[in-house]
Coordinates of C-alpha atoms and ligand atoms in Angstrom, one line a residue:
M237 CA -15.8 2.0 -2.9
L238 CA -17.7 -0.7 -4.3
A239 CA -20.7 0.6 -3.8
S240 CA -20.1 2.8 -7.0
L241 CA -20.2 -0.3 -8.8
A242 CA -23.5 -1.4 -10.6
D243 CA -24.8 -4.7 -11.3
S244 CA -26.5 -4.4 -14.9
S245 CA -29.2 -1.6 -15.3
G246 CA -31.9 -0.7 -17.7
H247 CA -31.3 3.0 -17.1
A248 CA -27.9 3.6 -17.2
I249 CA -26.3 6.2 -19.8
A250 CA -23.6 5.5 -22.7
L251 CA -20.5 5.5 -21.4
R252 CA -17.7 6.3 -24.6
I253 CA -14.4 5.5 -23.4
L254 CA -12.2 7.6 -25.9
N255 CA -8.6 8.8 -26.7
A256 CA -6.9 11.3 -28.9
D257 CA -6.4 9.4 -32.0
S258 CA -9.7 7.3 -31.8
L259 CA -11.6 10.5 -30.8
E260 CA -10.7 11.9 -34.7
S261 CA -12.1 8.5 -36.4
W262 CA -15.5 8.8 -34.4
L263 CA -15.5 12.5 -35.3
A264 CA -15.5 12.1 -39.0
D265 CA -18.4 9.4 -39.0
Q266 CA -20.9 11.7 -37.1
P267 CA -23.4 13.9 -38.1
D268 CA -22.5 17.5 -38.5
E269 CA -24.7 18.6 -35.7
V270 CA -22.4 16.1 -33.8
R271 CA -19.0 17.4 -34.6
A272 CA -19.9 20.9 -33.9
W273 CA -21.4 20.0 -30.1
V274 CA -18.5 17.9 -29.4
T275 CA -15.8 21.1 -30.7
A276 CA -18.1 23.8 -29.0
N277 CA -17.2 22.3 -26.6
G278 CA -14.2 21.8 -26.3
F279 CA -13.6 18.6 -25.9
S280 CA -10.9 16.9 -26.6
A281 CA -10.6 13.3 -25.2
K282 CA -8.1 14.5 -22.9
S283 CA -7.6 12.4 -19.9
G284 CA -11.0 12.9 -16.5
S285 CA -12.8 15.6 -19.1
F286 CA -16.4 14.7 -20.6
C287 CA -18.7 15.2 -22.9
P288 CA -22.4 14.9 -23.0
L289 CA -24.0 14.4 -25.6
P290 CA -27.9 16.1 -25.4
G291 CA -31.0 13.6 -27.6
R292 CA -33.8 15.5 -29.3
N293 CA -36.2 15.6 -25.9
G294 CA -33.2 17.2 -24.0
Q295 CA -32.3 14.3 -22.1
M296 CA -28.6 12.6 -21.7
N297 CA -28.2 10.8 -24.6
E298 CA -24.7 9.4 -24.3
M299 CA -21.4 10.5 -22.3
L300 CA -18.2 11.1 -24.3
A301 CA -15.3 10.8 -21.6
G302 CA -11.2 10.8 -22.5
V303 CA -8.6 8.5 -21.5
E304 CA -4.9 9.0 -22.1
A305 CA -4.7 4.9 -23.0
L306 CA -7.7 2.8 -23.2
D307 CA -6.1 0.8 -20.5
D308 CA -4.7 3.8 -17.6
I309 CA -6.0 3.0 -14.6
W310 CA -5.5 6.8 -13.5
S311 CA -7.6 8.2 -16.7
Y312 CA -11.1 6.7 -15.3
G313 CA -10.3 7.9 -11.5
A314 CA -11.8 11.8 -12.1
L315 CA -15.2 10.5 -13.5
P316 CA -17.0 8.9 -10.8
K317 CA -16.9 12.2 -8.7
S318 CA -16.7 14.7 -11.8
L319 CA -19.7 12.9 -14.0
P320 CA -23.5 14.3 -12.8
P321 CA -24.7 11.8 -10.7
G322 CA -26.1 8.5 -13.0
T323 CA -25.6 5.8 -13.6
Y324 CA -22.9 5.1 -16.5
E325 CA -22.4 2.5 -18.5
I326 CA -18.9 2.0 -20.6
Q327 CA -19.9 1.5 -24.6
P328 CA -18.9 0.2 -26.6
A329 CA -17.1 -2.7 -24.6
L330 CA -13.4 -2.2 -23.9
D331 CA -11.2 -5.0 -23.9
R332 CA -10.3 -7.6 -20.5
D333 CA -7.5 -5.5 -19.7
S334 CA -9.0 -1.8 -20.0
A335 CA -12.3 -2.4 -19.0
N336 CA -10.0 -3.4 -15.5
A337 CA -8.4 -0.4 -15.4
A338 CA -11.9 1.1 -15.8
A339 CA -13.6 -0.5 -13.2
L340 CA -10.2 -0.3 -10.9
G341 CA -9.1 3.0 -11.6
W342 CA -14.1 3.8 -11.2
A343 CA -13.8 2.6 -7.9
L344 CA -10.6 3.9 -6.8
G345 CA -11.6 7.3 -7.5
S346 CA -14.3 7.0 -5.6
Y347 CA -13.1 6.8 -2.6
S348 CA -13.6 9.2 0.1
Y349 CA -12.8 8.4 3.8
N350 CA -16.1 10.1 5.9
H351 CA -15.8 8.2 9.1
Y352 CA -16.2 11.7 10.4
R353 CA -19.2 13.6 8.7
K354 CA -21.5 13.3 5.7
V355 CA -20.9 12.5 2.5
D356 CA -21.0 15.8 0.7
R357 CA -21.5 13.6 -2.8
L358 CA -22.7 10.4 -3.9
S359 CA -20.0 9.2 -6.7
A360 CA -21.7 8.5 -10.3
S361 CA -21.9 5.0 -11.0
L362 CA -21.1 2.5 -12.9
V363 CA -22.0 -0.7 -14.6
W364 CA -19.7 -3.1 -14.6
P365 CA -17.9 -3.5 -17.7
Q366 CA -18.3 -5.8 -19.9
N367 CA -15.0 -8.0 -20.6
C368 CA -14.5 -7.2 -16.4
D369 CA -13.0 -9.4 -14.2
S370 CA -14.7 -8.4 -11.4
A371 CA -13.3 -11.0 -8.6
A372 CA -10.1 -9.4 -9.4
V373 CA -11.3 -5.8 -9.0
K374 CA -13.2 -6.1 -5.9
R375 CA -11.0 -7.9 -4.3
L376 CA -8.3 -5.3 -5.8
A377 CA -10.7 -2.5 -4.9
R378 CA -10.7 -4.2 -0.6
G379 CA -7.2 -4.7 -0.4
I380 CA -6.6 -0.6 -1.3
G381 CA -9.9 0.1 -0.2
L382 CA -8.7 -1.1 3.7
T383 CA -5.2 -0.2 3.7
R384 CA -6.5 4.0 2.8
D385 CA -9.1 3.3 6.1
L386 CA -6.2 2.0 8.7
I387 CA -4.1 5.0 7.6
N388 CA -7.1 7.6 7.2
T389 CA -8.1 6.5 10.5
P390 CA -7.0 9.2 13.0
A391 CA -4.3 8.4 16.0
N392 CA -7.1 8.1 18.8
D393 CA -9.0 6.1 16.9
M394 CA -6.0 4.1 15.8
G395 CA -4.0 2.9 18.4
P396 CA -2.2 -0.8 18.8
E397 CA -5.1 -1.6 19.9
E398 CA -7.3 -0.7 17.7
L399 CA -5.0 -2.4 14.7
E400 CA -4.6 -5.5 16.5
E401 CA -9.0 -5.4 16.2
A402 CA -8.8 -4.7 12.1
A403 CA -5.9 -7.7 12.1
R404 CA -8.8 -9.6 14.2
Q405 CA -11.8 -8.8 11.6
L406 CA -9.7 -9.6 9.1
A407 CA -8.1 -12.9 10.4
G408 CA -12.6 -14.0 11.3
E409 CA -13.8 -12.6 7.6
H410 CA -11.3 -15.8 5.9
G411 CA -10.9 -18.3 8.9
A412 CA -7.0 -16.7 9.6
A413 CA -5.4 -18.0 13.5
L414 CA -4.8 -14.4 15.1
Q415 CA -1.8 -15.1 18.2
V416 CA -0.9 -11.3 19.4
V417 CA 1.7 -10.9 22.1
E418 CA 1.2 -7.6 24.4
G419 CA 2.3 -5.7 26.7
E420 CA 5.4 -7.2 29.6
A421 CA 5.0 -10.4 27.8
L422 CA 6.6 -8.6 24.9
L423 CA 9.4 -9.1 27.3
E424 CA 9.0 -12.2 28.5
E425 CA 8.6 -13.9 25.2
N426 CA 12.3 -12.0 23.7
Y427 CA 10.7 -9.3 21.7
P428 CA 12.9 -6.3 23.8
A429 CA 12.7 -3.9 20.7
I430 CA 9.7 -4.0 20.4
H431 CA 8.9 -3.5 24.8
A432 CA 11.5 -0.8 24.6
V433 CA 9.7 1.8 21.9
G434 CA 6.0 1.4 22.9
R435 CA 6.5 0.7 26.2
A436 CA 6.2 5.0 26.7
S437 CA 2.9 5.5 25.5
T438 CA -0.3 4.3 28.3
R439 CA -1.7 2.3 25.1
A440 CA 0.7 -1.3 25.3
P441 CA 2.4 -2.5 22.8
R442 CA 2.1 -5.2 20.9
L443 CA 3.2 -8.6 18.0
I444 CA 0.3 -9.2 16.1
D445 CA 0.1 -12.6 14.5
L446 CA -1.7 -13.6 11.4
R447 CA -1.7 -17.4 9.9
W448 CA -3.6 -18.7 6.2
S449 CA -3.4 -21.4 4.3
G450 CA -4.4 -21.4 1.1
G451 CA -2.8 -23.6 0.3
D452 CA -1.7 -27.5 2.0
K453 CA 1.2 -28.2 4.8
T454 CA 4.2 -27.8 1.7
A455 CA 2.7 -24.2 0.1
P456 CA 5.4 -21.5 -0.5
L457 CA 5.5 -19.8 2.5
V458 CA 4.6 -16.1 2.5
V459 CA 5.5 -13.9 5.3
L460 CA 4.8 -10.3 5.3
V461 CA 5.6 -7.9 8.1
G462 CA 4.1 -4.0 8.8
K463 CA 6.0 -1.3 10.4
G464 CA 2.7 -1.1 13.3
V465 CA 3.5 2.8 15.0
C466 CA 0.6 3.9 15.2
F467 CA 1.8 7.8 15.8
D468 CA 5.1 8.8 16.1
T469 CA 6.1 11.6 18.0
G470 CA 10.0 11.0 17.7
G471 CA 9.6 10.1 21.4
L472 CA 11.9 12.4 23.4
D473 CA 14.3 13.7 20.2
L474 CA 10.4 15.1 19.6
K475 CA 9.9 15.8 16.2
P476 CA 8.9 19.0 15.2
A477 CA 4.8 20.8 14.6
E478 CA 5.3 19.9 10.9
G479 CA 7.2 16.5 10.7
M480 CA 4.7 15.1 13.8
K481 CA 1.4 16.5 11.7
I482 CA 0.9 13.5 9.5
M483 CA 2.9 10.8 11.8
K484 CA -0.7 9.1 12.3
K485 CA 0.3 7.4 8.8
D486 CA 3.6 5.7 10.0
M487 CA 1.4 2.5 10.7
G488 CA 0.9 2.7 7.4
G489 CA 3.7 -0.5 6.5
A490 CA 1.0 -2.8 8.9
A491 CA -1.6 -0.9 6.5
H492 CA 0.0 -2.4 3.6
V493 CA 0.5 -5.9 4.4
L494 CA -3.4 -6.4 6.1
G495 CA -4.9 -4.8 2.3
L496 CA -2.2 -6.9 0.7
A497 CA -3.1 -10.1 2.5
S498 CA -7.0 -8.7 2.8
T499 CA -5.9 -9.0 -0.8
I500 CA -4.2 -12.6 -0.8
M501 CA -6.9 -14.0 1.1
E502 CA -10.1 -13.7 -0.4
A503 CA -8.3 -14.7 -4.0
E504 CA -7.7 -17.7 -2.1
L505 CA -3.8 -18.2 -3.5
P506 CA -2.7 -21.5 -2.8
I507 CA 0.4 -20.4 -0.5
R508 CA 0.3 -20.5 3.5
L509 CA 0.4 -17.3 4.6
R510 CA 1.9 -15.0 8.3
V511 CA 1.7 -11.3 8.9
L512 CA 4.0 -9.9 11.4
I513 CA 2.9 -6.6 12.7
P514 CA 5.5 -4.6 15.8
A515 CA 2.7 -2.6 17.2
V516 CA 3.5 0.1 19.5
E517 CA 3.5 3.8 19.8
N518 CA 6.6 5.6 19.2
A519 CA 5.3 8.4 22.5
V520 CA 6.6 10.1 25.4
S521 CA 6.9 10.0 29.1
G522 CA 8.9 9.2 32.2
N523 CA 10.0 6.0 30.6
A524 CA 10.7 6.4 26.9
F525 CA 14.3 4.8 26.4
R526 CA 16.2 7.7 25.6
P527 CA 19.5 8.5 23.6
L528 CA 21.9 6.6 23.8
D529 CA 20.3 4.1 26.0
V530 CA 21.4 0.4 24.8
I531 CA 18.9 -2.3 24.1
Q532 CA 18.1 -5.9 23.2
T533 CA 16.6 -7.5 20.4
R534 CA 14.7 -10.8 19.7
K535 CA 18.2 -11.7 17.9
G536 CA 20.3 -10.9 20.5
L537 CA 21.7 -8.2 19.0
S538 CA 22.6 -5.2 21.0
V539 CA 21.8 -1.6 19.7
E540 CA 22.5 1.9 21.1
I541 CA 19.5 5.0 20.7
G542 CA 21.6 7.3 18.3
N543 CA 17.5 8.5 17.9
T544 CA 14.9 8.2 19.3
D545 CA 13.1 8.7 15.7
A546 CA 14.6 6.2 14.7
E547 CA 12.2 3.2 16.2
G548 CA 10.3 2.2 12.6
R549 CA 14.0 -0.1 12.6
L550 CA 14.0 -1.0 16.4
V551 CA 9.9 -2.7 16.3
L552 CA 10.8 -4.6 12.8
A553 CA 14.2 -5.9 13.5
D554 CA 12.2 -8.5 16.1
A555 CA 9.9 -8.8 14.2
L556 CA 11.5 -9.6 10.8
C557 CA 13.5 -12.4 13.3
E558 CA 10.7 -13.8 14.1
A559 CA 9.6 -14.4 10.5
G560 CA 12.6 -15.6 10.0
S561 CA 12.4 -18.4 12.5
E562 CA 11.0 -21.0 9.5
K563 CA 12.1 -21.4 6.3
V564 CA 10.7 -18.7 4.4
D565 CA 9.7 -19.3 0.5
L566 CA 9.7 -15.4 0.0
L567 CA 9.7 -12.4 3.1
L568 CA 8.5 -8.8 2.3
D569 CA 8.4 -5.6 4.3
F570 CA 6.7 -2.8 4.4
A571 CA 7.2 0.2 6.7
T572 CA 7.1 4.2 6.7
L573 CA 10.5 4.0 7.9
T574 CA 12.5 6.8 6.8
G575 CA 12.2 11.2 5.3
A576 CA 15.7 9.7 3.1
A577 CA 13.9 7.7 1.0
R578 CA 11.8 10.9 0.5
V579 CA 14.3 13.0 -0.2
A580 CA 15.0 10.3 -3.2
L581 CA 12.6 9.4 -4.8
G582 CA 9.4 12.0 -3.8
P583 CA 6.5 11.1 -2.1
D584 CA 4.7 8.2 -5.1
L585 CA 7.6 6.0 -6.1
P586 CA 8.7 3.5 -3.6
A587 CA 12.2 2.5 -2.8
M588 CA 12.7 -1.1 -2.8
F589 CA 14.8 -2.9 -1.0
C590 CA 16.2 -6.2 -2.4
N591 CA 18.8 -9.4 -1.7
D592 CA 18.5 -11.3 -4.5
G593 CA 18.8 -9.8 -8.4
A594 CA 15.8 -11.2 -10.0
L595 CA 12.8 -11.1 -7.5
A596 CA 13.6 -7.0 -7.6
S597 CA 13.7 -7.3 -11.9
S598 CA 10.5 -9.4 -11.2
L599 CA 9.1 -6.9 -9.3
A600 CA 10.3 -3.7 -10.9
Q601 CA 8.3 -5.9 -13.8
H602 CA 5.3 -6.4 -12.4
G603 CA 5.5 -2.7 -11.3
E604 CA 5.2 -0.9 -15.2
R605 CA 2.4 -3.3 -15.9
Q606 CA 0.2 -2.4 -13.6
K607 CA 1.0 0.9 -13.4
D608 CA 1.7 1.0 -10.6
S609 CA 6.2 2.1 -9.7
L610 CA 8.8 1.5 -7.8
W611 CA 12.1 1.7 -7.8
R612 CA 14.9 0.4 -6.7
L613 CA 17.7 1.1 -4.1
P614 CA 20.8 -0.9 -3.4
L615 CA 21.7 -2.4 -0.2
H616 CA 25.3 -0.8 -0.2
Q617 CA 27.2 -3.4 1.6
P618 CA 30.5 -1.0 2.8
Y619 CA 27.8 1.6 3.9
R620 CA 27.0 -1.4 6.9
E621 CA 30.6 0.4 8.9
K622 CA 28.1 4.0 9.3
L623 CA 25.6 1.7 11.9
K624 CA 29.2 0.7 14.0
S625 CA 28.4 2.3 17.9
K626 CA 31.5 2.5 20.5
V627 CA 29.1 1.0 22.5
A628 CA 27.0 -1.8 21.2
D629 CA 27.0 -3.9 18.2
L630 CA 25.4 -1.6 16.0
N631 CA 23.2 2.8 16.1
N632 CA 20.5 2.5 14.9
V633 CA 21.2 5.3 13.2
S634 CA 24.5 6.8 11.1
E635 CA 26.0 9.3 11.5
G636 CA 25.4 12.7 8.8
P637 CA 22.8 13.0 5.8
F638 CA 23.9 10.8 3.8
A639 CA 21.7 7.1 2.5
G640 CA 19.3 7.2 4.7
A641 CA 16.9 5.2 3.2
I642 CA 20.4 2.9 2.5
T643 CA 21.6 2.9 6.3
A644 CA 18.3 1.7 7.5
A645 CA 17.7 -1.0 4.9
L646 CA 21.3 -2.2 6.1
F647 CA 19.9 -2.0 9.6
L648 CA 17.3 -4.7 8.6
E649 CA 19.5 -6.5 6.6
H650 CA 21.6 -7.5 10.3
F651 CA 18.2 -9.5 11.7
I652 CA 17.4 -11.3 8.3
P653 CA 18.6 -15.3 7.6
P654 CA 21.0 -14.5 4.7
E655 CA 19.6 -17.0 2.1
T656 CA 15.6 -15.9 2.6
P657 CA 15.0 -14.1 0.0
W658 CA 13.7 -10.2 1.6
V659 CA 12.2 -7.2 0.3
H660 CA 12.5 -4.0 2.6
F661 CA 9.7 -1.4 0.7
D662 CA 10.1 2.1 2.1
V663 CA 6.6 3.4 2.0
Y664 CA 5.3 6.6 1.7
A665 CA 1.8 5.2 2.3
W666 CA 0.3 9.4 1.7
N667 CA -1.6 11.4 -0.9
Q668 CA -0.2 15.0 -0.3
S669 CA -3.0 15.9 -2.4
D670 CA -5.7 14.8 -4.7
R671 CA -5.2 13.7 -7.9
P672 CA -7.9 11.5 -10.4
G673 CA -7.9 7.8 -8.2
R674 CA -5.6 8.6 -5.3
P675 CA -7.2 11.5 -3.1
A676 CA -5.2 13.0 -0.4
G677 CA -5.2 10.8 2.0
G678 CA -3.7 7.5 2.7
E679 CA -2.3 5.4 0.0
A680 CA -1.2 2.0 -0.7
M681 CA 2.5 1.5 -2.4
A682 CA 3.4 -0.8 -4.2
L683 CA 0.6 -2.8 -3.9
R684 CA -0.8 -3.9 -6.3
A685 CA 3.4 -4.4 -8.0
V686 CA 3.4 -6.9 -5.1
Y687 CA 0.3 -8.9 -5.3
S688 CA 0.4 -9.3 -8.9
L689 CA 3.8 -11.2 -8.3
I690 CA 3.3 -13.2 -5.4
E691 CA -0.4 -14.6 -8.1
E692 CA 1.4 -15.1 -10.8
R693 CA 3.7 -17.7 -8.9
A694 CA 1.5 -19.3 -6.6
L695 CA -0.9 -19.4 -9.4
S696 CA 2.2 -21.2 -12.0
G697 CA 3.0 -23.5 -8.7
K698 CA 6.8 -21.8 -9.1
S699 CA 8.5 -21.3 -6.0
P700 CA 7.9 -16.7 -4.8
S701 CA 11.2 -16.0 -4.7
N702 CA 12.1 -17.4 -7.9
D703 CA 10.9 -17.8 -11.9
S704 CA 13.1 -20.9 -12.6
A705 CA 11.6 -23.1 -10.3
Ligands
BES1225 N1 8.4 7.4 10.5 C1 10.0 8.6 10.8 C2 9.6 8.6 8.8 C3 9.6 9.4 8.3 C4 9.5 10.5 8.4 C5 8.6 8.5 6.9 C6 8.6 11.4 7.2 C7 8.0 9.7 5.9 C8 7.7 10.6 6.1 C9 10.9 7.0 11.0 O1 10.8 6.8 12.2 C10 11.6 8.4 10.9 O2 11.5 10.0 11.9 N2 13.4 8.2 10.7 C11 14.2 9.3 10.6 C12 15.6 8.5 10.3 C13 16.7 9.5 11.5 C14 16.0 10.0 12.8 C15 17.5 8.6 11.2 C16 13.9 10.0 9.8 O3 13.4 9.9 8.5 O4 14.4 11.5 10.0
ZN1226 ZN1 10.6 8.1 13.9
ZN1227 ZN1 8.3 6.3 12.5

């Protein structure tokens, strides 16, 4: 992605960024032949459109590009793959926010997952725009690129072991410590739910635990937990083919927390960071966990299995319980947890659940500012009774079709210490089709919003969970 951003080049084609308003005033200052050319080409500065201006010698003199607004990141996303190959330089310069949006939109728009094939065509390059904070753009683009790559990697090459390897590589790059509890050791170390879900696969389940510090021992502790179901067949409650098809993305939560961790560590934010990933494959075999089995959890709550396809909440239960074993200033989890969240909000809007109103509003504001939308759903306590079981402390599913995303979040809430500021994101982590800057396949959602909140609070010395502290 970052290969499509170039250091300054003598031969760059000038790229003039215009929206509908600025096009009008720019045209008014142009000679008749330019006005006629632009009009004849039907260029109206629509987002993603462009219009070359030829010089007298037939060379490209300048390229006009249309945007919705100068700081709209997605308006720049179509250009790297649609402009004629070459190197472009934005002129005149944009202000800082717009220059950052242009560079990040360009980077995200040039992404393609080419691990198993040759690239079809090279993206056009953009000279790093003036006024742009290139370090900030680079660390976000790298984080999001990592998230997308991990999700896009097919499940045969992205099992629990490969997910561990990805975490190990990231840890190595940033001097973080990595510990892993794998296979039967999960039982010895009291992670029974992770073991129960993952034991049917030939690829051993594990808990991946990364720790890093960019501050002293008293720096706030942020813990990120990500659902790492490397493939979700549904287990014995097998998914139908259509629903199973894209379940390589069921480690999308893990991909989000690794991408976010990459950005945080690259920025050297003055926090202590812990990343916990329960990595399993929800497979079918003779020793698979069954409907109506009762399994234990790290917390000591017994869970009756109403449905083996509701496996994400089980592995997260053990990881969240471990996350709460020390004082945490901010606990965030990301998970491709329910189809119900998608029915409620569609594929692009992550559902956010939060036990702290001020934190939730602040995250929503960061989402709006970063154009990285999210939507809060309630932890509606009366629905806790839907998770009652006659034989165990809890059932892993509720009866009936209602409020599936909420009951899943309420299930998780049982495993969080009540005083811990906690946010749960139920994300789709997938683009169904190509859009500017958002190619079909794995996608990071709410990552920029969350990073922006953590960065703001870390750099202002506030507790990462509390605006007023
Ligand atoms: N990984 C799925 C959730 C999912 C499905 C996310 C499709 C995005 C798209 C999860 O493990 C699951 O299967 N959940 C079940 C829960 C149900 C059995 C209570 C679901 O949502 O159908
Ligand atoms: Zn499932
Ligand atoms: Zn799942």
